[in-house]
Tab-separated table of C-alpha atoms in Angstrom:
chain	number	residue	atom	x	y	z
A	172	MET	CA	88.291	87.871	77.489
A	173	ASN	CA	89.251	88.491	73.861
A	174	ASP	CA	91.576	86.497	71.636
A	175	ILE	CA	95.121	87.747	71.665
A	176	ASN	CA	97.410	88.197	68.668
A	177	PRO	CA	100.963	89.562	68.331
A	178	ILE	CA	99.832	93.194	67.945
A	179	ASP	CA	97.648	92.968	71.097
A	180	LYS	CA	100.604	91.378	72.945
A	181	GLU	CA	103.101	94.008	71.747
A	182	LEU	CA	100.684	96.880	72.576
A	183	LEU	CA	99.953	95.468	76.087
A	184	ASP	CA	103.630	95.057	76.839
A	185	ARG	CA	104.165	98.736	75.885
A	186	LEU	CA	101.301	99.829	78.205
A	187	LYS	CA	102.864	97.802	81.078
A	188	GLN	CA	106.296	99.261	80.488
A	189	GLN	CA	104.988	102.819	80.346
A	190	ILE	CA	102.818	102.382	83.479
A	191	GLU	CA	105.820	100.883	85.385
A	192	GLU	CA	107.855	104.008	84.493
A	193	MET	CA	105.090	106.377	85.571
A	194	ALA	CA	104.660	104.470	88.851
A	195	GLY	CA	108.413	104.467	89.478
A	196	LEU	CA	108.576	100.657	89.563
A	197	SER	CA	110.978	98.197	87.978
A	198	LEU	CA	108.837	95.092	87.840
A	199	HIS	CA	110.928	93.459	85.186
A	200	GLU	CA	113.860	93.245	87.503
A	201	SER	CA	112.239	91.859	90.622
A	202	ARG	CA	108.578	91.457	91.511
A	203	GLY	CA	107.232	91.371	94.996
A	204	GLN	CA	103.762	91.461	96.611
A	205	LYS	CA	104.192	95.168	97.541
A	206	ASP	CA	104.931	96.003	93.867
A	207	TYR	CA	101.674	94.549	92.805
A	208	GLU	CA	99.755	96.096	95.704
A	209	PHE	CA	101.125	99.504	94.905
A	210	LEU	CA	100.313	99.032	91.154
A	211	GLU	CA	96.757	98.188	92.144
A	212	PHE	CA	96.527	101.421	94.110
A	213	PHE	CA	98.323	103.470	91.419
A	214	ILE	CA	96.010	102.176	88.582
A	215	GLU	CA	92.860	102.946	90.588
A	216	GLU	CA	94.142	106.362	91.607
A	217	LYS	CA	95.014	107.372	88.057
A	218	SER	CA	92.092	105.822	86.233
A	219	GLY	CA	89.259	105.489	88.766
A	220	VAL	CA	88.934	101.851	87.660
A	221	LYS	CA	89.417	99.085	90.260
A	222	ILE	CA	91.395	96.173	88.787
A	223	SER	CA	91.757	93.152	91.082
A	224	LEU	CA	95.210	92.228	92.421
A	225	THR	CA	94.805	88.775	90.827
A	226	THR	CA	94.152	90.335	87.378
A	227	ILE	CA	97.139	92.720	87.705
A	228	LYS	CA	99.426	89.816	88.612
A	229	ARG	CA	98.138	87.741	85.634
A	230	ILE	CA	98.744	90.644	83.237
A	231	TRP	CA	102.171	91.549	84.468
A	232	ARG	CA	103.325	88.003	84.667
A	233	ASN	CA	101.981	87.248	81.225
A	234	GLU	CA	99.821	84.461	82.605
A	235	PHE	CA	97.036	84.735	80.095
A	236	ASN	CA	96.033	83.197	76.733
A	237	ARG	CA	93.312	85.764	75.996
A	238	LEU	CA	93.142	89.503	76.392
A	239	PRO	CA	91.701	90.989	79.566
A	240	HIS	CA	88.322	92.581	79.541
A	241	LEU	CA	88.103	95.793	77.402
A	242	SER	CA	87.390	97.926	80.433
A	243	THR	CA	90.717	96.777	81.939
A	244	LEU	CA	92.534	97.460	78.678
A	245	ASP	CA	90.883	100.926	78.450
A	246	ALA	CA	91.987	101.799	82.007
A	247	LEU	CA	95.608	100.868	81.230
A	248	SER	CA	95.526	102.665	77.915
A	249	LYS	CA	94.147	105.894	79.446
A	250	ILE	CA	96.833	105.953	82.137
A	251	ALA	CA	99.678	105.278	79.650
A	252	TYR	CA	98.651	107.296	76.574
A	253	HIS	CA	95.370	109.130	77.432
A	254	LYS	CA	93.466	107.087	74.844
A	255	ASP	CA	91.225	104.022	74.963
A	256	TRP	CA	92.498	100.624	73.792
A	257	LEU	CA	90.782	100.526	70.426
A	258	THR	CA	91.894	104.114	69.597
A	259	LEU	CA	95.473	103.081	70.244
A	260	LYS	CA	95.051	100.151	67.919
A	261	LEU	CA	93.479	102.374	65.297
A	262	ASP	CA	96.476	104.723	65.584
A	263	LEU	CA	98.804	101.808	65.049
A	264	ALA	CA	96.754	100.511	62.148
A	265	GLN	CA	96.724	103.808	60.375
A	266	ILE	CA	100.525	104.099	60.661
A	267	LEU	CA	101.124	100.490	59.603
A	268	THR	CA	98.987	100.985	56.491
A	269	GLY	CA	100.337	104.444	55.660
A	270	LYS	CA	102.412	104.930	52.495
A	271	THR	CA	105.413	106.282	54.428
A	272	VAL	CA	105.813	103.307	56.669
A	273	PRO	CA	108.262	100.629	55.446
A	274	PRO	CA	106.573	97.169	55.283
A	275	THR	CA	109.221	95.587	57.530
A	276	GLU	CA	108.763	97.953	60.492
A	277	THR	CA	106.134	98.235	63.185
A	278	PHE	CA	105.511	101.458	65.149
A	279	ILE	CA	104.220	101.715	68.657
A	280	PRO	CA	103.167	105.130	70.230
A	281	HIS	CA	105.327	106.474	72.942
A	282	PRO	CA	104.450	109.435	75.127
A	283	ASP	CA	107.696	111.357	74.629
A	284	LYS	CA	108.583	110.183	71.132
A	285	PRO	CA	105.470	110.035	68.817
A	286	PHE	CA	106.459	106.673	67.438
A	287	GLU	CA	109.236	104.237	68.298
A	288	LYS	CA	110.489	101.613	65.812
A	289	ILE	CA	110.441	97.977	66.663
A	290	ARG	CA	111.553	95.506	64.046
A	291	PRO	CA	109.422	92.275	63.889
A	292	ARG	CA	111.242	88.983	64.496
A	293	SER	CA	109.924	87.078	61.508
A	294	THR	CA	107.696	87.057	58.396
A	295	HIS	CA	105.121	85.153	60.464
A	296	THR	CA	104.993	87.956	62.936
A	297	ARG	CA	104.309	90.473	60.167
A	298	LEU	CA	101.483	88.184	58.745
A	299	PHE	CA	99.994	88.065	62.238
A	300	ALA	CA	100.292	91.799	62.571
A	301	ILE	CA	98.453	92.402	59.259
A	302	THR	CA	95.702	89.963	60.410
A	303	GLY	CA	95.458	91.874	63.638
A	304	ILE	CA	95.093	95.212	61.750
A	305	ILE	CA	92.215	93.757	59.652
A	306	LEU	CA	90.481	92.680	62.842
A	307	VAL	CA	90.945	96.080	64.399
A	308	LEU	CA	89.539	97.863	61.336
A	309	ALA	CA	86.474	95.564	61.350
A	310	LEU	CA	85.901	96.338	65.079
A	311	LEU	CA	86.152	100.054	64.431
A	312	VAL	CA	83.179	99.937	62.040
A	313	PHE	CA	80.985	99.211	65.151
A	314	LYS	CA	83.019	101.235	67.678
A	315	ASN	CA	80.694	104.354	67.594
A	316	LYS	CA	77.793	102.116	68.568
A	317	LEU	CA	79.542	100.468	71.477
A	318	PHE	CA	81.866	103.175	72.842
A	319	LYS	CA	82.115	106.934	73.274
A	320	ASN	CA	84.455	107.256	70.268
A	321	GLY	CA	85.658	110.671	69.187
A	322	ILE	CA	84.647	112.503	72.350
A	323	ARG	CA	87.141	115.123	73.374
A	324	ALA	CA	87.350	116.362	76.963
A	325	GLY	CA	86.361	119.878	75.803
A	326	ASP	CA	83.079	118.512	74.330
A	327	VAL	CA	81.842	117.364	77.720
A	328	GLN	CA	80.685	120.230	79.961
A	329	PHE	CA	81.677	119.739	83.568
A	330	SER	CA	82.021	122.256	86.457
A	331	ALA	CA	81.598	122.349	90.213
A	332	LYS	CA	80.867	124.806	92.998
A	333	THR	CA	80.729	124.322	96.809
A	334	SER	CA	77.809	125.182	98.930
A	335	VAL	CA	79.888	126.500	101.886
A	336	SER	CA	83.334	127.997	102.314
A	337	ASN	CA	86.266	126.645	104.264
A	338	THR	CA	84.369	123.924	106.233
A	339	VAL	CA	83.157	120.303	106.038
A	340	PRO	CA	80.937	118.591	105.335
A	341	ASN	CA	80.519	120.482	102.063
A	342	THR	CA	77.905	119.866	99.392
A	343	VAL	CA	79.317	120.247	95.857
A	344	VAL	CA	76.966	121.118	92.977
A	345	PHE	CA	78.255	119.518	89.736
A	346	THR	CA	76.924	120.929	86.397
A	347	TYR	CA	77.485	118.733	83.373
A	348	ASN	CA	76.239	117.854	79.885
A	349	ILE	CA	76.770	114.229	78.607
A	350	ASP	CA	73.951	114.266	75.954
A	351	SER	CA	76.499	113.809	73.058
A	352	VAL	CA	78.248	110.815	74.625
A	353	ASN	CA	77.232	107.231	73.785
A	354	ALA	CA	77.551	104.882	76.689
A	355	ARG	CA	75.375	102.555	78.837
A	356	LYS	CA	75.968	104.182	82.187
A	357	PHE	CA	77.522	107.421	83.472
A	358	TYR	CA	78.915	108.409	86.832
A	359	ILE	CA	80.404	111.284	88.709
A	360	GLN	CA	83.270	110.153	90.939
A	361	GLN	CA	84.561	112.386	93.767
A	362	SER	CA	88.221	111.367	93.474
A	363	TRP	CA	90.348	108.335	92.780
A	364	ASP	CA	88.140	106.274	95.165
A	365	LYS	CA	85.685	104.262	93.122
A	366	LYS	CA	83.372	103.891	96.112
A	367	ARG	CA	82.820	107.666	95.930
A	368	ARG	CA	80.715	107.723	92.808
A	369	VAL	CA	77.084	108.421	91.924
A	370	GLU	CA	75.230	107.535	88.767
A	371	ILE	CA	74.070	110.401	86.442
A	372	THR	CA	71.845	110.406	83.425
A	373	LYS	CA	71.387	112.185	80.097
A	374	GLY	CA	68.847	115.029	80.060
A	375	ASN	CA	69.698	115.945	83.659
A	376	TYR	CA	72.465	118.560	84.041
A	377	GLN	CA	73.102	118.907	87.789
A	378	GLN	CA	74.133	116.446	90.512
A	379	THR	CA	75.043	117.135	94.159
A	380	ASP	CA	77.406	115.182	96.334
A	381	ILE	CA	78.888	115.661	99.825
A	382	TYR	CA	82.607	115.803	100.591
A	383	TYR	CA	83.163	114.933	104.202
A	384	LEU	CA	86.909	115.752	104.450
A	385	PRO	CA	88.953	118.679	103.165
A	386	GLY	CA	91.350	118.162	100.319
A	387	TYR	CA	92.330	118.716	96.659
A	388	TYR	CA	90.386	116.235	94.666
A	389	MET	CA	90.042	115.402	90.947
A	390	ALA	CA	86.408	114.721	90.186
A	391	LYS	CA	85.658	112.596	87.125
A	392	ILE	CA	82.843	111.940	84.703
A	393	ILE	CA	82.928	108.214	83.854
A	394	ALA	CA	81.247	106.692	80.835
A	395	ASP	CA	80.941	102.963	81.442
A	396	ASP	CA	84.505	102.234	82.691
A	397	SER	CA	86.372	105.151	81.071
A	398	ILE	CA	87.103	108.624	82.383
A	399	ILE	CA	85.959	111.199	79.800
A	400	ARG	CA	86.523	114.480	81.838
A	401	GLU	CA	88.270	115.528	85.060
A	402	ILE	CA	88.089	118.777	87.018
A	403	PRO	CA	89.647	119.792	90.326
A	404	VAL	CA	87.439	120.229	93.388
A	405	HIS	CA	89.226	122.010	96.209
A	406	ILE	CA	87.559	121.677	99.659
A	407	ARG	CA	89.301	124.304	101.765
A	408	THR	CA	89.631	124.908	105.444
A	409	ASP	CA	90.519	127.747	107.769
A	410	ASN	CA	92.346	125.435	110.210
A	411	TRP	CA	93.385	121.855	110.653
A	412	VAL	CA	90.734	119.158	110.548
A	413	ILE	CA	91.228	115.824	112.400
A	414	ALA	CA	89.274	112.742	111.415
A	415	ALA	CA	89.252	109.225	112.921
A	416	HIS	CA	88.840	105.999	110.877
A	417	GLN	CA	88.092	102.512	112.168
A	418	PRO	CA	85.448	100.198	110.561
A	419	PRO	CA	82.594	100.851	110.827
A	420	ILE	CA	83.524	104.438	111.832
A	421	GLU	CA	84.497	106.556	108.799
A	422	ASN	CA	85.518	110.185	108.582
A	423	LYS	CA	84.561	110.881	112.187
A	424	ILE	CA	85.641	114.509	112.714
A	425	LEU	CA	87.130	115.312	116.166
A	426	PRO	CA	86.072	118.914	117.066
A	427	GLU	CA	88.730	121.479	117.962
A	428	ALA	CA	87.296	121.707	121.422
A	429	ASP	CA	88.584	118.180	122.149
A	430	TRP	CA	92.188	118.903	120.998
A	431	VAL	CA	95.072	118.673	123.398
A	432	SER	CA	95.733	122.360	123.512
A	433	LYS	CA	95.990	125.468	121.396
A	434	ASP	CA	99.480	124.855	120.286
A	435	ILE	CA	99.360	121.017	119.982
A	436	ILE	CA	97.022	119.568	117.304
A	437	GLY	CA	95.724	116.168	118.279
A	438	VAL	CA	93.570	114.472	120.876
A	439	LYS	CA	94.084	112.416	124.017
A	440	PRO	CA	93.175	108.655	124.077
A	441	ASP	CA	90.083	109.268	126.152
A	442	VAL	CA	88.696	111.445	123.335
A	443	LEU	CA	89.054	108.515	120.976
A	444	VAL	CA	87.252	106.217	123.424
A	445	SER	CA	84.453	108.700	123.872
A	446	ASN	CA	84.037	108.729	120.112
A	447	LYS	CA	83.584	104.917	120.159
A	448	LEU	CA	87.023	103.961	118.781
A	449	ASP	CA	88.478	100.713	120.134
A	450	THR	CA	91.973	101.873	120.841
A	451	LYS	CA	93.122	98.232	121.325
A	452	GLU	CA	92.484	97.590	117.639
A	453	PRO	CA	94.135	99.215	114.602
A	454	PHE	CA	92.780	102.637	113.636
A	455	MET	CA	93.923	105.782	111.742
A	456	LEU	CA	93.836	109.448	112.375
A	457	THR	CA	94.048	111.849	109.444
A	458	PHE	CA	95.005	115.503	109.722
A	459	HIS	CA	93.920	117.890	106.850
A	460	ASN	CA	94.932	121.391	105.982
A	461	SER	CA	93.598	122.432	102.620
A	462	ARG	CA	93.871	125.830	101.118
A	463	ASP	CA	95.552	127.887	98.459
A	464	PHE	CA	99.037	128.194	99.898
A	465	ASN	CA	100.336	130.340	97.035
A	466	ILE	CA	103.553	128.403	97.140
A	467	ASP	CA	105.386	126.807	94.220
A	468	GLY	CA	105.392	123.025	94.767
A	469	ASN	CA	108.892	122.824	93.413
A	470	ARG	CA	110.405	125.342	95.855
A	471	PHE	CA	109.382	125.151	99.535
A	472	VAL	CA	110.461	124.331	103.023
A	473	PHE	CA	108.195	122.159	105.224
A	474	ARG	CA	108.818	121.566	108.953
A	475	THR	CA	106.921	119.753	111.690
A	476	ASP	CA	107.199	118.024	115.031
A	477	PHE	CA	105.206	114.914	115.795
A	478	ARG	CA	104.936	112.102	118.283
A	479	MET	CA	102.614	109.086	118.994
A	480	ASP	CA	101.443	107.047	121.893
A	481	SER	CA	101.550	103.269	122.189
A	482	THR	CA	97.851	102.690	122.147
A	483	GLY	CA	96.888	99.465	120.417
A	484	VAL	CA	99.358	99.580	117.480
A	485	VAL	CA	102.258	97.118	116.895
A	486	CYS	CA	103.981	99.206	114.254
A	487	PRO	CA	102.943	102.911	114.681
A	488	ALA	CA	103.625	104.943	111.606
A	489	VAL	CA	102.977	108.371	110.102
A	490	ALA	CA	102.840	109.637	106.511
A	491	VAL	CA	103.286	113.302	105.582
A	492	LEU	CA	101.290	114.360	102.531
A	493	ILE	CA	102.135	117.454	100.482
A	494	LYS	CA	99.851	117.822	97.494
A	495	GLY	CA	100.089	120.152	94.537
A	496	GLU	CA	97.811	120.704	91.552
A	497	TYR	CA	99.439	117.907	89.503
A	498	GLU	CA	101.475	115.638	91.737
A	499	TYR	CA	102.183	115.011	95.472
A	500	MET	CA	104.743	113.899	98.039
A	501	TYR	CA	104.055	111.070	100.523
A	502	VAL	CA	106.760	110.676	103.122
A	503	ASN	CA	106.405	107.736	105.499
A	504	LEU	CA	108.146	107.250	108.922
A	505	ALA	CA	107.742	104.238	111.162
A	506	HIS	CA	108.734	102.899	114.593
A	507	LYS	CA	112.180	101.370	114.782
A	508	GLY	CA	112.055	97.746	113.517
A	509	CYS	CA	109.099	98.443	111.238
A	510	GLU	CA	110.947	100.133	108.399
A	511	SER	CA	110.155	97.365	105.838
A	512	ASN	CA	106.650	98.747	105.728
A	513	ILE	CA	107.772	102.221	104.593
A	514	ASN	CA	106.936	103.690	101.178
A	515	LEU	CA	107.814	107.002	99.711
A	516	SER	CA	106.320	108.848	96.743
A	517	ILE	CA	108.073	111.947	95.503
A	518	SER	CA	106.171	113.203	92.439
A	519	ASN	CA	106.899	110.619	89.742
A	520	ARG	CA	109.275	108.604	91.865
A	521	ARG	CA	108.402	105.687	94.145
A	522	PHE	CA	110.480	103.981	96.839
A	523	ASP	CA	109.564	100.720	98.559
A	524	GLY	CA	111.050	99.665	101.852
A	525	LYS	CA	110.813	96.061	100.832
A	526	LYS	CA	113.362	96.653	98.072
A	527	THR	CA	115.167	99.786	99.233
A	528	ASP	CA	117.082	100.496	102.427
A	529	LEU	CA	114.817	103.087	104.099
A	530	THR	CA	115.795	102.260	107.651
A	531	ALA	CA	116.890	105.840	108.248
A	532	PHE	CA	113.133	106.615	108.267
A	533	GLY	CA	112.752	104.433	111.408
A	534	THR	CA	112.578	106.330	114.673
A	535	GLN	CA	111.302	106.405	118.257
A	536	MET	CA	107.730	107.340	117.489
A	537	TYR	CA	106.773	107.750	121.179
A	538	GLY	CA	108.993	110.814	121.572
A	539	TRP	CA	108.914	114.104	119.806
A	540	GLN	CA	110.484	113.861	116.325
A	541	HIS	CA	111.355	116.835	114.055
A	542	VAL	CA	111.016	116.411	110.308
A	543	SER	CA	111.921	118.782	107.543
A	544	ILE	CA	111.452	118.541	103.783
A	545	ILE	CA	113.217	121.051	101.547
A	546	ASN	CA	112.518	121.130	97.860
A	547	ARG	CA	115.082	123.025	95.808
A	548	ASN	CA	113.771	123.164	92.304
A	549	LYS	CA	112.816	119.472	92.023
A	550	PHE	CA	115.549	118.195	94.338
A	551	VAL	CA	114.158	117.038	97.602
A	552	SER	CA	116.080	116.730	100.878
A	553	ILE	CA	114.453	115.022	103.915
A	554	ALA	CA	115.866	115.433	107.400
A	555	LEU	CA	114.918	113.650	110.668
A	556	ASN	CA	115.965	115.375	113.884
A	557	ASN	CA	118.251	117.731	111.874
A	558	GLN	CA	120.120	114.858	110.118
A	559	THR	CA	119.582	114.452	106.360
A	560	ILE	CA	118.321	110.909	105.709
A	561	PHE	CA	117.259	110.979	102.044
A	562	GLU	CA	117.726	113.010	98.931
A	563	THR	CA	116.310	112.587	95.394
A	564	PRO	CA	115.522	114.534	92.196
A	565	TYR	CA	112.247	114.114	90.368
A	566	LYS	CA	110.771	115.317	87.063
A	567	LYS	CA	107.046	115.979	87.183
A	568	HIS	CA	106.008	119.420	88.420
A	569	LEU	CA	103.839	119.497	91.591
A	570	GLY	CA	102.201	122.690	90.631
A	571	LYS	CA	100.879	125.201	93.299
A	572	LEU	CA	100.498	123.656	96.726
A	573	LYS	CA	96.859	122.978	97.686
A	574	GLU	CA	96.991	120.549	100.673
A	575	ILE	CA	99.178	119.283	103.482
A	576	GLY	CA	98.241	116.510	105.817
A	577	PHE	CA	99.238	113.608	108.100
A	578	ILE	CA	98.024	110.051	108.248
A	579	PHE	CA	98.809	108.356	111.555
A	580	ARG	CA	98.536	104.648	112.066
A	581	GLY	CA	97.623	105.019	115.759
A	582	ASN	CA	97.117	108.141	117.853
A	583	GLY	CA	99.460	111.008	116.957
A	584	ILE	CA	99.853	114.685	117.605
A	585	ILE	CA	101.727	117.507	115.862
A	586	LYS	CA	103.024	120.944	116.582
A	587	ASN	CA	105.133	123.688	114.918
A	588	THR	CA	103.929	122.708	111.476
A	589	GLN	CA	104.734	125.217	108.706
A	590	ILE	CA	105.298	125.403	104.970
A	591	THR	CA	107.042	128.368	103.445
A	592	ARG	CA	108.574	129.509	100.114
A	593	LEU	CA	112.137	128.757	99.462
């Protein structure tokens, strides 16, 4: 941990505020366990860095006397402003020491407005700020020796190609060049999941890795704990792929020959048992359809029918995933009485069933349910059994649609699933 001064504190508060806005949370108003758990997931998804729930709570509750580790600060800074922590402090120092900046004003970067004025509370605060600037400038003398300072994404070569088309598993060949980057260790990470990373070295320019499930992924080159380059990796399919998950079973693909029928996508309980799943214990089934849909993510109609059985799950639930180039939708439905567990993500907007009335998303999961999602130019309408249950606008463009899927908590089946242009 590093000593904290008023500039550090002010900058950290700004990072927290920006990340809350990006995650669609309002943690200053009311904080709950689900908020922090979602924040943990959101930070790891966006940065590839795993920050413990305890650390996140300590940062957001201001329960610290010293700064968190630099890798943690870098992760937060990258998410909020696409720069590492020390670069943000350098930007601040340059502005504060510039001739055009009044001596009684402090400026903090903001993503929409280049700089936003914040007037200090006292002369003592200004003195502490000046001291902080001096410390920052001293640190920057050594920064090139310690960190990958000055590396732009375009300076790091990174590309990928798949070994097979429209099937899984699929070996991906990554070609890269990190010779100009100064760091202790380097990794290629398949996606947001930190467990899906392999170490790479300078002087070597190719690395292969296996993707076991279809999807639209953002592969990353990581130098120490910071992401320095990202590229999309699209693992496509010709048809649906169903995978079962229950520790220690992971990504167990259930072949099409074992599906219920030609028109119904899913499997019967005896298929799960034959694949060594304990249906009396919690498990998940994931359904994946990944391709270039050639549909604008801001204008589409999605429809499906689903149902579940009562095998081994207290609160059966399903999530519908619609993923574009830039953002995604995650629509959760649950059995009646279990609505508190529901979460929604609609591009940049997040809704938590602990703090929002999402009981309309509760339904009789053991009978056929019809769901439709209509997106009219960034205005989303969700209907259950032909009754509109939720509507919301959003701001961030989804991009072209690349993947649709389902995540069942328990055994589920689907039919009549389609996505079309609006």
